[in-house]
mmCIF file of C-alpha atoms and ligand atoms in Angstrom:
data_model
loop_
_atom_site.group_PDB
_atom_site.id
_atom_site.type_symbol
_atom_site.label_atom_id
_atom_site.label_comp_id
_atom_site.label_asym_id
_atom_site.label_seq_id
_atom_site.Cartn_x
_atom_site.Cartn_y
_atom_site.Cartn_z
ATOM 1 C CA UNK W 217 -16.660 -32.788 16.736
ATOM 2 C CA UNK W 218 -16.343 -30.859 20.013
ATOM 3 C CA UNK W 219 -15.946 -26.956 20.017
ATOM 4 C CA UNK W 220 -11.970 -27.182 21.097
ATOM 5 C CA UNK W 221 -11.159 -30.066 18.709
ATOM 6 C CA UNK W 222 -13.100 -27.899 15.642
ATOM 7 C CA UNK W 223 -10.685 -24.895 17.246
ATOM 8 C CA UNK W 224 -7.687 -27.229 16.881
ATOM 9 C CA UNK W 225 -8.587 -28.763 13.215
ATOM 10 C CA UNK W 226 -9.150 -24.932 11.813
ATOM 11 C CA UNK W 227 -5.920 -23.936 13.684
ATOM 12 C CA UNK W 228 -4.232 -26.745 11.989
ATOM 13 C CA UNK W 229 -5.710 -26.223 8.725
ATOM 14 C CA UNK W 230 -4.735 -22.234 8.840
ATOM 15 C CA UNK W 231 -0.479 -23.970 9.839
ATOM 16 C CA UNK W 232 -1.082 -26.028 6.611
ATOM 17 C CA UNK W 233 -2.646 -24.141 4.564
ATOM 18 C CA UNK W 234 -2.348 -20.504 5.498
ATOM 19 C CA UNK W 235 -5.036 -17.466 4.681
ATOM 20 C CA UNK W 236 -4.575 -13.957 4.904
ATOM 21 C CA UNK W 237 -7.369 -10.984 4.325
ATOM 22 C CA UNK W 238 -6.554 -9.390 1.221
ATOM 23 C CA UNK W 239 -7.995 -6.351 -0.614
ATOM 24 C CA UNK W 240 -6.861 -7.560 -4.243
ATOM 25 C CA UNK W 241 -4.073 -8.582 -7.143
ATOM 26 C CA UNK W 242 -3.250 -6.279 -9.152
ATOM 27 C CA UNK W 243 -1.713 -7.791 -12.426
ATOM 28 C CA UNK W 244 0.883 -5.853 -14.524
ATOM 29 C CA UNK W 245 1.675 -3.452 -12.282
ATOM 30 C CA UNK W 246 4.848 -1.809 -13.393
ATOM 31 C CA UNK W 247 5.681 0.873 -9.795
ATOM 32 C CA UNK W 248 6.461 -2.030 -6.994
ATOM 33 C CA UNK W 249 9.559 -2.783 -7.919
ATOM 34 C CA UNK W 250 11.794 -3.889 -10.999
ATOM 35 C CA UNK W 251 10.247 -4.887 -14.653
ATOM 36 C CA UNK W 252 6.653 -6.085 -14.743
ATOM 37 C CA UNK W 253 5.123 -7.162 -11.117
ATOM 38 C CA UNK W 254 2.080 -8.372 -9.517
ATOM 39 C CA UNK W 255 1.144 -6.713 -6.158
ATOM 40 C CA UNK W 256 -0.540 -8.520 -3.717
ATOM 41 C CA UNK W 257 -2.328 -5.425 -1.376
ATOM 42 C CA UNK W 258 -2.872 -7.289 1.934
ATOM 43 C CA UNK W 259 -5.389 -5.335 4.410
ATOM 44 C CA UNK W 260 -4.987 -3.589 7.835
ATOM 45 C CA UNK W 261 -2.730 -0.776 8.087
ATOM 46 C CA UNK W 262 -1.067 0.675 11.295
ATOM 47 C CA UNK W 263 -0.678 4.025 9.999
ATOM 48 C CA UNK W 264 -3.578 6.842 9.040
ATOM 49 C CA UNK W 265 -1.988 9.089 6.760
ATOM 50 C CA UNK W 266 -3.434 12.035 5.607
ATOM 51 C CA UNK W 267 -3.187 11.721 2.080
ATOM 52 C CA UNK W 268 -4.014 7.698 1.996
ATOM 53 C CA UNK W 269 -4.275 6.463 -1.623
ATOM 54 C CA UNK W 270 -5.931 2.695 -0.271
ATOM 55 C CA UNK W 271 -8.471 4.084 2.142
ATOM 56 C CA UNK W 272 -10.176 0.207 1.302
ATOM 57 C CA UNK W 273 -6.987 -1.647 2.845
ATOM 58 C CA UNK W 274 -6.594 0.235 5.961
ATOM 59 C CA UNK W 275 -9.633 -1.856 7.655
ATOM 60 C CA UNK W 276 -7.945 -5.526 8.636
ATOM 61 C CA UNK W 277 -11.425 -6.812 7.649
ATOM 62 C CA UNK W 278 -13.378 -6.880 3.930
ATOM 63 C CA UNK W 279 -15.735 -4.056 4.392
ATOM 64 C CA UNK W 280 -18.787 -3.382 1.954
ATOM 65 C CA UNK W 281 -18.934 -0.068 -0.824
ATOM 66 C CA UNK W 282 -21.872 1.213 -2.420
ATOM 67 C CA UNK W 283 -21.479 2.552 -6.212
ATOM 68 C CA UNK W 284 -24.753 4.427 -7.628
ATOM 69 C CA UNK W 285 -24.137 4.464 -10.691
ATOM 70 C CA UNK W 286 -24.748 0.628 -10.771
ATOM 71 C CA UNK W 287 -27.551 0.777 -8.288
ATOM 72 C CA UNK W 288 -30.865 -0.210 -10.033
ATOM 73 C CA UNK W 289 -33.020 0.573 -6.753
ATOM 74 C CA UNK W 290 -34.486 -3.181 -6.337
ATOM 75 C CA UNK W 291 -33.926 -2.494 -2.302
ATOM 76 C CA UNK W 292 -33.147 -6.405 -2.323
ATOM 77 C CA UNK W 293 -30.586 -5.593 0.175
ATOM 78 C CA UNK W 294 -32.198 -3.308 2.334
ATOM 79 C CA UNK W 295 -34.742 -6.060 2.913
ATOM 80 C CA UNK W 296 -32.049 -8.597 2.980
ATOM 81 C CA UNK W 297 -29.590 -6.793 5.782
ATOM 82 C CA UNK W 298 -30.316 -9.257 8.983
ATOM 83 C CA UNK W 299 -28.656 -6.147 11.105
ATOM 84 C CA UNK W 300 -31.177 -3.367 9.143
ATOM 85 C CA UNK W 301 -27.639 -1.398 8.399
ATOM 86 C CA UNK W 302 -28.968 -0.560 4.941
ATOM 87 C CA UNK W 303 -31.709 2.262 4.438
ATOM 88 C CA UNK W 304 -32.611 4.156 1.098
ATOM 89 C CA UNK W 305 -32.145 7.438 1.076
ATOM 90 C CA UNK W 306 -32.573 10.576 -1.006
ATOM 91 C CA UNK W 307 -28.883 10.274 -1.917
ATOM 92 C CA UNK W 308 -28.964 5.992 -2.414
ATOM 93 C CA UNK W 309 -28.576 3.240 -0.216
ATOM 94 C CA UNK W 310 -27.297 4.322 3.139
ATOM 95 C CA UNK W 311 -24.642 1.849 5.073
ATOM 96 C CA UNK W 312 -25.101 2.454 9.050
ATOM 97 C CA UNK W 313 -21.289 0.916 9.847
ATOM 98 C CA UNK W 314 -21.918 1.160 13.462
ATOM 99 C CA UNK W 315 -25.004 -1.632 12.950
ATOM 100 C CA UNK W 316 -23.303 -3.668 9.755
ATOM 101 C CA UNK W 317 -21.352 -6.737 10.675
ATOM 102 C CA UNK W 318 -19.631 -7.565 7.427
ATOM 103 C CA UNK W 319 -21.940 -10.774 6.750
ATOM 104 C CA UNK W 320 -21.735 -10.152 3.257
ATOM 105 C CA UNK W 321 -25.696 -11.045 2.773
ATOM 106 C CA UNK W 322 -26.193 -7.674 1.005
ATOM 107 C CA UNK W 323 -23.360 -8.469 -2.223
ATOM 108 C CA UNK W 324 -24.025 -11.305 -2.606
ATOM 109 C CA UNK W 325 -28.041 -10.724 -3.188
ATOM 110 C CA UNK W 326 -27.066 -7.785 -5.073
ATOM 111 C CA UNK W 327 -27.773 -8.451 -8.746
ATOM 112 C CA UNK W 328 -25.929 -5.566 -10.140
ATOM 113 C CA UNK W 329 -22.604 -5.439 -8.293
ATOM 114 C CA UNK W 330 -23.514 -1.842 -6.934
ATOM 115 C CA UNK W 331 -22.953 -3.278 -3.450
ATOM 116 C CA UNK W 332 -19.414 -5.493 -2.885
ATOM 117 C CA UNK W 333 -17.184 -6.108 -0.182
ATOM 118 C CA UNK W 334 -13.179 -4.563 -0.355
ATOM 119 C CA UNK W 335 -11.314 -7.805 0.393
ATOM 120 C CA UNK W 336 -11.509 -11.367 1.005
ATOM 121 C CA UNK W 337 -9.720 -14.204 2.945
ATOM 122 C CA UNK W 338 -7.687 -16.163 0.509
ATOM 123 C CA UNK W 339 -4.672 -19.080 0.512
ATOM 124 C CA UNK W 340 -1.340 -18.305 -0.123
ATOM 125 C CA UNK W 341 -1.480 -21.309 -2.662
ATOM 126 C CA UNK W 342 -4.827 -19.084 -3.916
ATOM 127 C CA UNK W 343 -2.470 -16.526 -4.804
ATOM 128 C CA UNK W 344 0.250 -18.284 -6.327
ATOM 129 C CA UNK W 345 -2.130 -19.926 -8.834
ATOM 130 C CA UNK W 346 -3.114 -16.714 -9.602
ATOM 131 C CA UNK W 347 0.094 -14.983 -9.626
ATOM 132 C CA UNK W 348 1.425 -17.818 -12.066
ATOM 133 C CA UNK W 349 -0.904 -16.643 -15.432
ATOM 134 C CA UNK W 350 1.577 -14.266 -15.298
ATOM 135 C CA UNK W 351 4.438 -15.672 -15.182
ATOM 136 C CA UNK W 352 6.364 -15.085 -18.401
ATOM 137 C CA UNK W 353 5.898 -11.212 -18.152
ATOM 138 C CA UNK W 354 7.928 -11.760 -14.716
ATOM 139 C CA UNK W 355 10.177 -13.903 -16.983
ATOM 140 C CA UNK W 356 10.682 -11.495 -19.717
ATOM 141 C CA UNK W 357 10.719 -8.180 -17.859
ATOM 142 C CA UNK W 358 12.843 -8.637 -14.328
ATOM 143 C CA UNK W 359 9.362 -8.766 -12.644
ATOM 144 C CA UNK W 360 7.930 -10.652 -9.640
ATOM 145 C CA UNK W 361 5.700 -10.238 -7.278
ATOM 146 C CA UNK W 362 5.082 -7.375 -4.333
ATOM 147 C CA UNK W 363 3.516 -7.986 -1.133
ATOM 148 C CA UNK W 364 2.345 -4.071 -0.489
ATOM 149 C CA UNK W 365 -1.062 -2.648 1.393
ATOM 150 C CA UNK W 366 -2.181 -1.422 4.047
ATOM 151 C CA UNK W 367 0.750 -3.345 5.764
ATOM 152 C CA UNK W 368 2.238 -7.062 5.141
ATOM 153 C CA UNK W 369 3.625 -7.285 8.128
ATOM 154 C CA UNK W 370 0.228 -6.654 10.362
ATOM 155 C CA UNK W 371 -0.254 -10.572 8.945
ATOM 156 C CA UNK W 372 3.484 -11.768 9.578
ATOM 157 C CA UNK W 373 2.541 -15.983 9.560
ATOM 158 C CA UNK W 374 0.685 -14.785 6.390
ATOM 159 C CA UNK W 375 3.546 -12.959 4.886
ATOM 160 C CA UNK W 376 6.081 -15.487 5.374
ATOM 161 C CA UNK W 377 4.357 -18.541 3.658
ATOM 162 C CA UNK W 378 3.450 -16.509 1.191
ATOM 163 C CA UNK W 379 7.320 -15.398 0.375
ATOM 164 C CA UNK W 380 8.500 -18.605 1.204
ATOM 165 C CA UNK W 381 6.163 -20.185 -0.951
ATOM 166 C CA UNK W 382 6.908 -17.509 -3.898
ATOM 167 C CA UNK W 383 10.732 -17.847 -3.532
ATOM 168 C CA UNK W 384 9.994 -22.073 -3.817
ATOM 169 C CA UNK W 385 8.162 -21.023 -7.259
ATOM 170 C CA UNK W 386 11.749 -19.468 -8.188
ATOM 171 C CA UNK W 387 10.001 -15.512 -8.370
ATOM 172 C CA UNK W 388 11.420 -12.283 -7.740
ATOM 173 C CA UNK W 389 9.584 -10.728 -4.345
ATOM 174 C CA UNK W 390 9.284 -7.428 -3.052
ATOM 175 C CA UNK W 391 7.592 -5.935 0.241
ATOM 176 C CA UNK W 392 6.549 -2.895 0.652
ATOM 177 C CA UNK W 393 6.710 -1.532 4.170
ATOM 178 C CA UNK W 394 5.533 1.304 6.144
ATOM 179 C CA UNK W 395 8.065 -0.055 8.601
ATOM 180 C CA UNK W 396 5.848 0.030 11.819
ATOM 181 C CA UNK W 397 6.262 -3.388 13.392
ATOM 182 C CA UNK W 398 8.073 -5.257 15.464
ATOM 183 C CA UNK W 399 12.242 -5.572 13.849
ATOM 184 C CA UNK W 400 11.558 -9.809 14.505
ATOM 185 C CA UNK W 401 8.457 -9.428 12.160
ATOM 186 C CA UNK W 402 10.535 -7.688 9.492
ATOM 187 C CA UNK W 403 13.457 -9.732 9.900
ATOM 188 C CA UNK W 404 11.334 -13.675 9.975
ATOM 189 C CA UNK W 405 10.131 -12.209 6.652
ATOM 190 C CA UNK W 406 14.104 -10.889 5.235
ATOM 191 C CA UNK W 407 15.179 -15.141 4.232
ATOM 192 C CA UNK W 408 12.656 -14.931 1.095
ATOM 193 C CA UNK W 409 12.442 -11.588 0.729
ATOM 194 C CA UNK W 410 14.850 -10.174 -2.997
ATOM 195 C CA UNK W 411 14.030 -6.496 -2.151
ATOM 196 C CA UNK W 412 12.300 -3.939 0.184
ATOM 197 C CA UNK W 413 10.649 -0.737 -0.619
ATOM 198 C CA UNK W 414 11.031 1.074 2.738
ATOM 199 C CA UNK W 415 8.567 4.271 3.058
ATOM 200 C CA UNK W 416 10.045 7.326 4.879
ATOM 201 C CA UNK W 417 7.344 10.074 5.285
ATOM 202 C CA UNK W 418 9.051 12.565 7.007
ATOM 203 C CA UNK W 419 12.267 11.970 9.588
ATOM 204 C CA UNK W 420 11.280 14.487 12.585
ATOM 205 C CA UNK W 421 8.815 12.346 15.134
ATOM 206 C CA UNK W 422 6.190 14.868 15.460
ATOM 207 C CA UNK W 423 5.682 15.816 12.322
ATOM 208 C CA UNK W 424 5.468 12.557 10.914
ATOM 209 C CA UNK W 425 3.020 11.772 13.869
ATOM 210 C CA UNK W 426 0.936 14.744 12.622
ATOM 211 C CA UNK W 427 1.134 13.663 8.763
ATOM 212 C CA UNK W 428 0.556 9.481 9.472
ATOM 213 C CA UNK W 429 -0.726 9.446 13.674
ATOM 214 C CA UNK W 430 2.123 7.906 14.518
ATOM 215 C CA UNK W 431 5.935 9.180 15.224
ATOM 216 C CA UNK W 432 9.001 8.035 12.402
ATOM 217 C CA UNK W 433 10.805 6.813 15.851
ATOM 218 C CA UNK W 434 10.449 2.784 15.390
ATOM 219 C CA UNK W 435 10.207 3.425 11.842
ATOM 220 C CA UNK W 436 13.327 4.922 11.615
ATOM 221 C CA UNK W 437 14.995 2.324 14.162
ATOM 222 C CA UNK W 438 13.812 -0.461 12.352
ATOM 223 C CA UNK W 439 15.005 0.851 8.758
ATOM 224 C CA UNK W 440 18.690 1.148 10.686
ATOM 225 C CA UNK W 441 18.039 -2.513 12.012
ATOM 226 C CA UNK W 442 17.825 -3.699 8.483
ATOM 227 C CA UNK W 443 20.599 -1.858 6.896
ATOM 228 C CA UNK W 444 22.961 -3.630 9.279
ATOM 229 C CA UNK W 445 21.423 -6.752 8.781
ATOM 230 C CA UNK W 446 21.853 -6.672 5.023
ATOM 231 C CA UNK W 447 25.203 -5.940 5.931
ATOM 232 C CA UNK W 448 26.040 -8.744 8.046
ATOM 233 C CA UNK W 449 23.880 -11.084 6.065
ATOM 234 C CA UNK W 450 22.920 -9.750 2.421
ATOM 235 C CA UNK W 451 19.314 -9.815 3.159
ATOM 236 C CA UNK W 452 17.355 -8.551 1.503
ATOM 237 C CA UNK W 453 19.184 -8.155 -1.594
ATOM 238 C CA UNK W 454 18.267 -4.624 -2.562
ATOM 239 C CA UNK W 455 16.605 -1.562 -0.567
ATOM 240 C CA UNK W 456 14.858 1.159 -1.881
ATOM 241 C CA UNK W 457 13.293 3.878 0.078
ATOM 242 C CA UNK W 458 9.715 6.004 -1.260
ATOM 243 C CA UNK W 459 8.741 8.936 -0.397
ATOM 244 C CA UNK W 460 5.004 10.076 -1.381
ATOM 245 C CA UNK W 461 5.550 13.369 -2.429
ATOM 246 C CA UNK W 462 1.963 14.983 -0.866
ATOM 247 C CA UNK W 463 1.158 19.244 -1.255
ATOM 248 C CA UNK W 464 1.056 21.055 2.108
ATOM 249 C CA UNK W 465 2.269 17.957 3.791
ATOM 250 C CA UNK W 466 5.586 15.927 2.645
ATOM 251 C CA UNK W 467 6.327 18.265 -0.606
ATOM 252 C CA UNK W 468 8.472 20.726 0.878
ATOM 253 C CA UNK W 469 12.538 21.067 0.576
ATOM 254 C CA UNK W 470 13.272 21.064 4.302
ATOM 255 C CA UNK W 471 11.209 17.632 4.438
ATOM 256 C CA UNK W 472 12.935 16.194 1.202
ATOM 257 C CA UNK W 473 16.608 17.780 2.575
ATOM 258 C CA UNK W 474 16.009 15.742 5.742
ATOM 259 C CA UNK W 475 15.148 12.430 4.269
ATOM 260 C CA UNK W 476 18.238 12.620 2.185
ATOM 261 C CA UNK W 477 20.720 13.526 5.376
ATOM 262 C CA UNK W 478 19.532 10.871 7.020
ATOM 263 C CA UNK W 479 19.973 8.495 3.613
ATOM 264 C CA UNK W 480 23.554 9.217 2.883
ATOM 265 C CA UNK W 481 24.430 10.232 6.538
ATOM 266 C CA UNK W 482 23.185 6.444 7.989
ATOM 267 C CA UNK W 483 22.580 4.394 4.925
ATOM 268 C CA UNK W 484 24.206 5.194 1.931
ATOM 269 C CA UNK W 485 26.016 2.091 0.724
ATOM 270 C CA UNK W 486 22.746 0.066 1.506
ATOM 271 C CA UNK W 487 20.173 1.828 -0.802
ATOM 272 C CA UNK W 488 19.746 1.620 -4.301
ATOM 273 C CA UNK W 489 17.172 3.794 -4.722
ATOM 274 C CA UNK W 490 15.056 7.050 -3.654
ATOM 275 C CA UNK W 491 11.881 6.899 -5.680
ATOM 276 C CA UNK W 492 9.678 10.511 -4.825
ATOM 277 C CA UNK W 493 6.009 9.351 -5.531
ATOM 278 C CA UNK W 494 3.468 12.200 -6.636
ATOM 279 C CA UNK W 495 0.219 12.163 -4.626
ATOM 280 C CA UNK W 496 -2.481 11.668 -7.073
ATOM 281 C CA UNK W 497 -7.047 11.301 -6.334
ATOM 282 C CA UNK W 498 -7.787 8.895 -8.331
ATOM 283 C CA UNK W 499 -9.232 6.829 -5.128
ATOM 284 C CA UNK W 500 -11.532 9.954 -4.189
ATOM 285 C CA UNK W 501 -14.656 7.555 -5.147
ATOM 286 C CA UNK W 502 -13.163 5.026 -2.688
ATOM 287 C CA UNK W 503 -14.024 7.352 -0.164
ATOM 288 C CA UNK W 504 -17.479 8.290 -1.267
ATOM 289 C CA UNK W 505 -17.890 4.421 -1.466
ATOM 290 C CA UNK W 506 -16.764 3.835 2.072
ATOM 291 C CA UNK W 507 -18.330 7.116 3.198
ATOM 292 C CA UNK W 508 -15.308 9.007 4.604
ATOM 293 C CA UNK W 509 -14.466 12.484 4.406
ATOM 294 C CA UNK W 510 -11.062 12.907 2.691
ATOM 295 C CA UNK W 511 -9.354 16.190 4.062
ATOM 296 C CA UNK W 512 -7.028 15.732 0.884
ATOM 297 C CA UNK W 513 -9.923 16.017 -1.393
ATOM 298 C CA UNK W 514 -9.112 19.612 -3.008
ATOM 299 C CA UNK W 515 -5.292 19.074 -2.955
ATOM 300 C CA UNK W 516 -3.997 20.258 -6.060
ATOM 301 C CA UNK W 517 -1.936 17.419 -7.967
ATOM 302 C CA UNK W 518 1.905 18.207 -7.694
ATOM 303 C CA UNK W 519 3.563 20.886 -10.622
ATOM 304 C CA UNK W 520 6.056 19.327 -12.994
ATOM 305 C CA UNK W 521 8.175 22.294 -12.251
ATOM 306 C CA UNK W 522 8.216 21.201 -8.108
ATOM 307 C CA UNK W 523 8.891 17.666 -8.466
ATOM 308 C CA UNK W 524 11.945 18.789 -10.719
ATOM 309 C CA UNK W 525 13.057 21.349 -8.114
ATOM 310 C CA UNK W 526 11.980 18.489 -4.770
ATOM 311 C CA UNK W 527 13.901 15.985 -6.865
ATOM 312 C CA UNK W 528 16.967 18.445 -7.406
ATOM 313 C CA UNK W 529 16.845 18.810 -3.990
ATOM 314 C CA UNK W 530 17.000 15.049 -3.636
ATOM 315 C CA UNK W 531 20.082 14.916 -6.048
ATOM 316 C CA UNK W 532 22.246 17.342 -4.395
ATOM 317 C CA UNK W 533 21.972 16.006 -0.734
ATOM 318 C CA UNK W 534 22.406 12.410 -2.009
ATOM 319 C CA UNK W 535 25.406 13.199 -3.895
ATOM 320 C CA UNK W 536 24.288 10.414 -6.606
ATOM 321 C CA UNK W 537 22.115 12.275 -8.155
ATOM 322 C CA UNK W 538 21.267 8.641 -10.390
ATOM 323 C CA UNK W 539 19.918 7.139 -7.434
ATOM 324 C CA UNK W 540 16.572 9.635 -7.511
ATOM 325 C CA UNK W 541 13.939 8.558 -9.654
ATOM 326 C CA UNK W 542 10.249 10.502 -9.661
ATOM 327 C CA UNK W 543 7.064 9.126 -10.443
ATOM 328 C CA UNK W 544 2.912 9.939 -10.388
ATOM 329 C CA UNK W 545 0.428 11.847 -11.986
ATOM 330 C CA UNK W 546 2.031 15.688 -11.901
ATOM 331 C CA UNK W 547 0.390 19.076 -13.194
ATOM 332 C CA UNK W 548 1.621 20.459 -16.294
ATOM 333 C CA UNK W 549 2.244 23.863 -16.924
ATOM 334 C CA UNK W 550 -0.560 26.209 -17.649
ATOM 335 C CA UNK W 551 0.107 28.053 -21.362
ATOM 336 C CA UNK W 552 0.083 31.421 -21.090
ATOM 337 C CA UNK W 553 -1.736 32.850 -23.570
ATOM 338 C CA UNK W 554 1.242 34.699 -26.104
ATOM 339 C CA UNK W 555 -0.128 38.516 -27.053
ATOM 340 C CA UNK W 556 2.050 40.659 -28.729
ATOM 341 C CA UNK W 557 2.560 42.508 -32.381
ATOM 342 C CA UNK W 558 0.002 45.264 -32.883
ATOM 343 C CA UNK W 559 -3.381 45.516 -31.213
HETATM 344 S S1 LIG Z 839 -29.579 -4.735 -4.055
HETATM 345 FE FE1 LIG Z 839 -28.031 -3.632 -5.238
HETATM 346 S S2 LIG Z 839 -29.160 -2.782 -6.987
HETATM 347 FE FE2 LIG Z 839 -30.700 -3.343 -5.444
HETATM 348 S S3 LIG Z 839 -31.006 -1.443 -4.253
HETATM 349 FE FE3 LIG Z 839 -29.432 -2.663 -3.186
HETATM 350 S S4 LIG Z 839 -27.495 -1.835 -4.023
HETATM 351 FE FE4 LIG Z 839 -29.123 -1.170 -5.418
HETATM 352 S S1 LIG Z 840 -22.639 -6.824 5.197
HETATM 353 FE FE1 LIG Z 840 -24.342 -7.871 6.264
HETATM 354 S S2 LIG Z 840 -24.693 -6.586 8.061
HETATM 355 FE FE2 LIG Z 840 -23.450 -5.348 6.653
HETATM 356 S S3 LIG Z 840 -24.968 -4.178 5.468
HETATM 357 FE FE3 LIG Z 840 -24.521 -6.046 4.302
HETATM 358 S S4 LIG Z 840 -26.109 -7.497 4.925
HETATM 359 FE FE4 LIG Z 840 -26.079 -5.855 6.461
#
């Protein structure tokens, strides 16, 4: 077969059977949506924000992670690495990602998992055989599936057949959006789409440029876009908006009190519900594995005490104070150690 006719057959292969890069499932998961869910984290993000919680999905390609505590010090991969990208160090095997070109050699000749890749390509009719073991928790519990990231809508052909092909299996589907992308991406995906979980960061442009690197502006234009299309068409059934809920960044009242205005002031009758989403660590070794610096490392977690008074806050702009619901990993209050009596 000729180059441009092998082009053509993959090209046709990719319309018939369509792949999409994704970091993982994750079965059971009970915070995308109604009941009990599996959420389908597809990779490549347009967004950098601060306080990232998938630091292995924002990368549109798989990309490899070293964990030490597995490493057995065989330096098969070091010799193995066609690109020499790997080098033992005091500290472990170092990955030079300026020289390493994500051929994979290295995991797979690994023989004790201490080097794998995030993410894979895989088939949307991959997914749905996995998606399927799990079908009667869906059944029992009001669940379904999530498409959620990074971003589904950086792989919109992707997205689609995997929705549409969901929907055909008769299953509940959300996406979760960051809502940068085009409105025609958003809306191609809205036919098999049962509910969205719309983020909004922050409202004003800058500051949500300084929290994320870019402004709320087509964000916010494209979460007005869809409320009046559920209104003229009913799609997506159901809208709920998140909020992460971040220390020195998105947890403040003036930040909370403006993402409410603009809720009840622009899209009241549309959304179902504000979920406020506690920043938690628990990917801090993600980015030792990948080798990043996280500048939200030494965040403390969020108190009990000012979720309660950021979700009060919530309650009394809204003016439905059911509509507010709080979740994450929150600090509890420190005992104070009780003297008193004689002494
Ligand atoms: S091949 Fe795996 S176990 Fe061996 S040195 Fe490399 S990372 Fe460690
Ligand atoms: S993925 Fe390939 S190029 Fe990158 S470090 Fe591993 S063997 Fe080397």
């Amino acid at each position: 077969m000729n180059r441009a006719k092998g082009d053509r057959a993959v090209k046709n292969e990719n319309m018939i059977f369509p792949r999409g890069t994704v970091l993982r499932i994750q079965r059971m998961s009970v915070e995308d949506g109604p009941g009990i869910r599996s959420t389908v984290f597809f990779k490549g993000c347009p967004l950098r924000c601060a306080w990232c919680h998938n630091p292995e999905s924002i990368s549109n390609t798989p990309e490899i992670h070293w964990e030490g505590h597995k490493c057995i010090g065989c330096l098969e991969c070091v010799n193995a690495c066609p690109d020499h990208a790997l080098s033992s160090t005091d500290n472990g095997i170092a990955i030079d990602r300026s020289k390493c070109k994500g051929c994979l050699t290295c995991t797979e000749i690994c023989p004790s998992t201490a080097l794998e890749a995030y993410g894979g390509t895989m088939t949307a009719s991959g997914i749905i055989r996995e998606i399927d073991k799990d079908r009667v928790y869906y059944e029992k519990s009001g669940g379904g599936v999530t498409l959620s990231g990074g971003e589904p809508t950086l792989q919109p052909a992707f997205a689609r057949a995997l929705l549409k092909e969901l929907k055909e299996h008769g299953l509940h589907t959300a996406l979760d959006t960051c809502g940068q992308c085009q409105w025609e991406t958003l809306e191609s995906l809205m036919p098999y789409t049962d509910l969205v979980l719309f983020d909004v960061k922050a409202i004003a442009p800058e500051q949500h440029k300084d929290y994320t690197g870019v402004t709320s502006t087509l964000i916010l234009e494209n979460l007005l876009k869809l409320s009046e299309f559920m209104e003229s068409t009913g799609m997506p059934g159901s809208l709920w908006i998140r909020t992460p809920v971040i220390p020195d960044h998105t947890a403040n009242p003036v930040n909370i009190r403006a993402i409410g205005t603009f809720i009840r002031e622009k899209l009241i009758d549309r959304v179902e519900r504000w979920d406020l989403c506690a920043f938690n660590k628990l990917c801090t070794h993600k980015y030792e594995g990948l080798g990043i610096e996280w500048g939200c490392r030494d965040l403390d977690l969020v108190a009990e005490d000012e979720m309660e008074r950021l979700a009060g806050v919530a309650r009394k702009v809204l003016e439905k104070p059911d509509m507010v619901f709080t979740s994450g990993q929150l600090e509890k209050p420190r005992l104070s150690l009780i003297t008193g009596g004689k002494g």
